[in-house]
mmCIF file of C-alpha atoms in Angstrom:
data_model
loop_
_atom_site.group_PDB
_atom_site.id
_atom_site.type_symbol
_atom_site.label_atom_id
_atom_site.label_comp_id
_atom_site.label_asym_id
_atom_site.label_seq_id
_atom_site.Cartn_x
_atom_site.Cartn_y
_atom_site.Cartn_z
ATOM 1 C CA MET C 1 0.000 0.000 0.000
ATOM 2 C CA ASN C 2 1.432 3.376 -0.984
ATOM 3 C CA GLY C 3 0.912 6.820 0.552
ATOM 4 C CA LEU C 4 -1.798 7.790 -1.939
ATOM 5 C CA GLU C 5 -4.052 4.974 -0.770
ATOM 6 C CA ASN C 6 -3.733 6.207 2.819
ATOM 7 C CA ILE C 7 -4.718 9.728 1.773
ATOM 8 C CA ARG C 8 -7.644 8.416 -0.252
ATOM 9 C CA ASP C 9 -8.870 6.319 2.692
ATOM 10 C CA ALA C 10 -8.607 9.288 5.069
ATOM 11 C CA ARG C 11 -10.955 11.335 2.875
ATOM 12 C CA ILE C 12 -13.772 8.770 3.063
ATOM 13 C CA PRO C 13 -15.972 9.818 5.990
ATOM 14 C CA SER C 14 -17.035 7.313 8.583
ATOM 15 C CA GLU C 15 -20.648 6.178 8.546
ATOM 16 C CA GLU C 16 -21.464 8.352 11.580
ATOM 17 C CA ILE C 17 -20.002 11.445 9.936
ATOM 18 C CA ALA C 18 -21.812 10.673 6.667
ATOM 19 C CA ILE C 19 -25.147 10.373 8.507
ATOM 20 C CA GLY C 20 -24.464 13.648 10.325
ATOM 21 C CA ILE C 21 -23.683 15.403 7.048
ATOM 22 C CA ALA C 22 -26.832 13.998 5.425
ATOM 23 C CA LEU C 23 -29.022 15.054 8.365
ATOM 24 C CA GLY C 24 -27.376 18.476 8.540
ATOM 25 C CA LEU C 25 -28.032 19.112 4.849
ATOM 26 C CA LEU C 26 -31.622 17.919 5.240
ATOM 27 C CA ILE C 27 -32.234 20.313 8.150
ATOM 28 C CA ILE C 28 -30.682 23.230 6.249
ATOM 29 C CA ARG C 29 -32.652 22.454 3.088
ATOM 30 C CA LEU C 30 -35.957 22.091 4.942
ATOM 31 C CA ALA C 31 -35.534 25.245 7.041
ATOM 32 C CA VAL C 32 -34.440 27.464 4.158
ATOM 33 C CA GLY C 33 -36.602 25.888 1.462
ATOM 34 C CA LEU C 34 -39.851 25.866 3.420
ATOM 35 C CA THR C 35 -39.257 29.402 4.704
ATOM 36 C CA LEU C 36 -38.760 30.634 1.141
ATOM 37 C CA ALA C 37 -41.785 28.694 -0.095
ATOM 38 C CA GLY C 38 -43.791 30.374 2.667
ATOM 39 C CA HIS C 39 -42.589 33.784 1.501
ATOM 40 C CA GLY C 40 -43.691 32.858 -2.012
ATOM 41 C CA THR C 41 -47.185 31.956 -0.805
ATOM 42 C CA GLN C 42 -47.374 35.272 1.056
ATOM 43 C CA LYS C 43 -46.757 37.116 -2.203
ATOM 44 C CA LEU C 44 -48.944 34.910 -4.382
ATOM 45 C CA PHE C 45 -51.889 33.982 -2.148
ATOM 46 C CA GLY C 46 -51.734 36.161 0.958
ATOM 47 C CA TRP C 47 -51.061 33.136 3.173
ATOM 48 C CA PHE C 48 -49.167 33.390 6.483
ATOM 49 C CA GLY C 49 -49.987 37.069 6.906
ATOM 50 C CA GLY C 50 -48.951 38.049 3.392
ATOM 51 C CA TYR C 51 -50.697 40.550 1.169
ATOM 52 C CA GLY C 52 -51.367 38.463 -1.923
ATOM 53 C CA LEU C 53 -50.423 39.102 -5.507
ATOM 54 C CA LYS C 54 -52.452 42.244 -6.174
ATOM 55 C CA SER C 55 -51.312 44.103 -3.051
ATOM 56 C CA THR C 56 -47.708 42.930 -3.352
ATOM 57 C CA GLY C 57 -47.697 44.016 -6.992
ATOM 58 C CA GLY C 58 -49.122 47.406 -6.021
ATOM 59 C CA TRP C 59 -46.453 47.859 -3.364
ATOM 60 C CA MET C 60 -43.722 46.903 -5.825
ATOM 61 C CA SER C 61 -45.043 49.464 -8.313
ATOM 62 C CA SER C 62 -45.128 52.088 -5.559
ATOM 63 C CA ILE C 63 -41.402 51.671 -4.904
ATOM 64 C CA GLY C 64 -40.578 51.902 -8.595
ATOM 65 C CA LEU C 65 -40.501 48.226 -9.552
ATOM 66 C CA LYS C 66 -42.659 48.118 -12.655
ATOM 67 C CA PRO C 67 -44.626 46.279 -13.812
ATOM 68 C CA GLY C 68 -45.261 45.514 -10.156
ATOM 69 C CA LEU C 69 -47.759 42.717 -10.656
ATOM 70 C CA ALA C 70 -45.458 40.818 -13.024
ATOM 71 C CA ILE C 71 -42.457 41.268 -10.731
ATOM 72 C CA ALA C 72 -44.494 40.124 -7.714
ATOM 73 C CA LEU C 73 -45.644 37.078 -9.671
ATOM 74 C CA LEU C 74 -42.098 36.172 -10.750
ATOM 75 C CA ALA C 75 -40.664 36.705 -7.261
ATOM 76 C CA GLY C 76 -43.471 34.705 -5.650
ATOM 77 C CA LEU C 77 -43.114 31.824 -8.094
ATOM 78 C CA ALA C 78 -39.317 31.787 -7.732
ATOM 79 C CA GLU C 79 -39.598 31.708 -3.933
ATOM 80 C CA LEU C 80 -42.347 29.086 -3.925
ATOM 81 C CA PHE C 81 -40.872 26.671 -6.462
ATOM 82 C CA GLY C 82 -37.235 27.404 -5.663
ATOM 83 C CA GLY C 83 -37.993 26.844 -1.986
ATOM 84 C CA LEU C 84 -39.906 23.608 -2.562
ATOM 85 C CA LEU C 85 -37.242 22.196 -4.879
ATOM 86 C CA PHE C 86 -34.550 23.159 -2.369
ATOM 87 C CA ALA C 87 -36.438 21.568 0.544
ATOM 88 C CA LEU C 88 -36.959 18.344 -1.405
ATOM 89 C CA GLY C 89 -33.352 18.240 -2.587
ATOM 90 C CA LEU C 90 -34.602 18.028 -6.157
ATOM 91 C CA TRP C 91 -32.700 19.976 -8.818
ATOM 92 C CA VAL C 92 -30.834 21.895 -6.110
ATOM 93 C CA VAL C 93 -28.712 23.802 -8.617
ATOM 94 C CA VAL C 94 -31.860 25.099 -10.341
ATOM 95 C CA ALA C 95 -33.385 25.853 -6.935
ATOM 96 C CA ALA C 96 -30.231 27.688 -5.861
ATOM 97 C CA VAL C 97 -30.244 29.785 -9.033
ATOM 98 C CA LEU C 98 -33.880 30.782 -8.386
ATOM 99 C CA ILE C 99 -33.066 31.636 -4.763
ATOM 100 C CA VAL C 100 -29.903 33.584 -5.584
ATOM 101 C CA LEU C 101 -31.507 35.592 -8.390
ATOM 102 C CA THR C 102 -34.536 36.443 -6.254
ATOM 103 C CA MET C 103 -32.380 37.514 -3.310
ATOM 104 C CA LEU C 104 -30.075 39.576 -5.535
ATOM 105 C CA GLY C 105 -33.165 41.304 -6.912
ATOM 106 C CA ALA C 106 -34.391 42.032 -3.390
ATOM 107 C CA ILE C 107 -30.973 43.367 -2.391
ATOM 108 C CA ALA C 108 -30.666 45.579 -5.472
ATOM 109 C CA SER C 109 -34.195 46.966 -5.324
ATOM 110 C CA ILE C 110 -34.825 47.316 -1.592
ATOM 111 C CA HIS C 111 -32.261 46.219 0.967
ATOM 112 C CA PHE C 112 -28.868 47.476 -0.253
ATOM 113 C CA ARG C 113 -29.641 51.131 0.432
ATOM 114 C CA HIS C 114 -30.496 50.247 4.040
ATOM 115 C CA GLY C 115 -27.113 48.691 4.778
ATOM 116 C CA TYR C 116 -26.341 45.220 6.020
ATOM 117 C CA TRP C 117 -28.327 44.583 9.197
ATOM 118 C CA VAL C 118 -31.880 43.307 8.954
ATOM 119 C CA ARG C 119 -32.993 45.525 11.853
ATOM 120 C CA GLN C 120 -32.655 48.509 9.491
ATOM 121 C CA ASN C 121 -34.283 46.522 6.623
ATOM 122 C CA GLY C 122 -30.819 45.698 5.286
ATOM 123 C CA MET C 123 -29.602 42.741 3.263
ATOM 124 C CA GLU C 124 -28.382 40.446 6.067
ATOM 125 C CA TYR C 125 -31.143 37.822 5.593
ATOM 126 C CA ASN C 126 -30.733 37.835 1.811
ATOM 127 C CA VAL C 127 -26.951 37.377 2.025
ATOM 128 C CA ILE C 128 -27.378 34.394 4.364
ATOM 129 C CA LEU C 129 -29.889 32.786 1.997
ATOM 130 C CA ILE C 130 -27.546 33.325 -0.956
ATOM 131 C CA ALA C 131 -24.648 31.736 0.953
ATOM 132 C CA VAL C 132 -26.730 28.731 2.004
ATOM 133 C CA ALA C 133 -28.135 28.208 -1.504
ATOM 134 C CA ILE C 134 -24.692 28.360 -3.116
ATOM 135 C CA GLY C 135 -23.174 26.149 -0.419
ATOM 136 C CA VAL C 136 -25.778 23.413 -0.824
ATOM 137 C CA ALA C 137 -25.571 23.646 -4.620
ATOM 138 C CA LEU C 138 -21.793 23.125 -4.390
ATOM 139 C CA VAL C 139 -21.859 20.120 -2.031
ATOM 140 C CA GLY C 140 -25.127 18.599 -3.230
ATOM 141 C CA PRO C 141 -28.396 17.941 -1.422
ATOM 142 C CA GLY C 142 -27.142 15.026 0.676
ATOM 143 C CA GLU C 143 -28.424 11.483 1.023
ATOM 144 C CA TYR C 144 -31.914 12.422 2.196
ATOM 145 C CA ALA C 145 -33.169 14.024 -0.995
ATOM 146 C CA ILE C 146 -35.381 13.105 -3.905
ATOM 147 C CA PRO C 147 -33.058 11.593 -6.511
#
């Protein structure tokens, strides 16, 4: 046995570590994905205390995002379907792209001018979601995902 085989063997995680990684990715995907899907339903249907498509579209128009209704529809659909795909571990790269693009849009149109911290309506939350989406897309959804 040469040195390369030892290095290769050291990189293979033990079963306990592999289970921990799989569970950790599942928890991250479910928390982020279902939260984003919930935000999508707020925009689209007014669920969970949201305002629904018409009111969200009107608000978006009022802050200069036009056509507001179309932008609200696209953002809501991206959050809903991106979030559900992410939570399920299905097409996580596509889900991550939807999440990242939606969060970059929110940062550019609303949050950037308020700074970083969410307390001042800044981009903190959006940056965290972008980091998580990219991270999961890079490592994959884990064992507990829809193949």
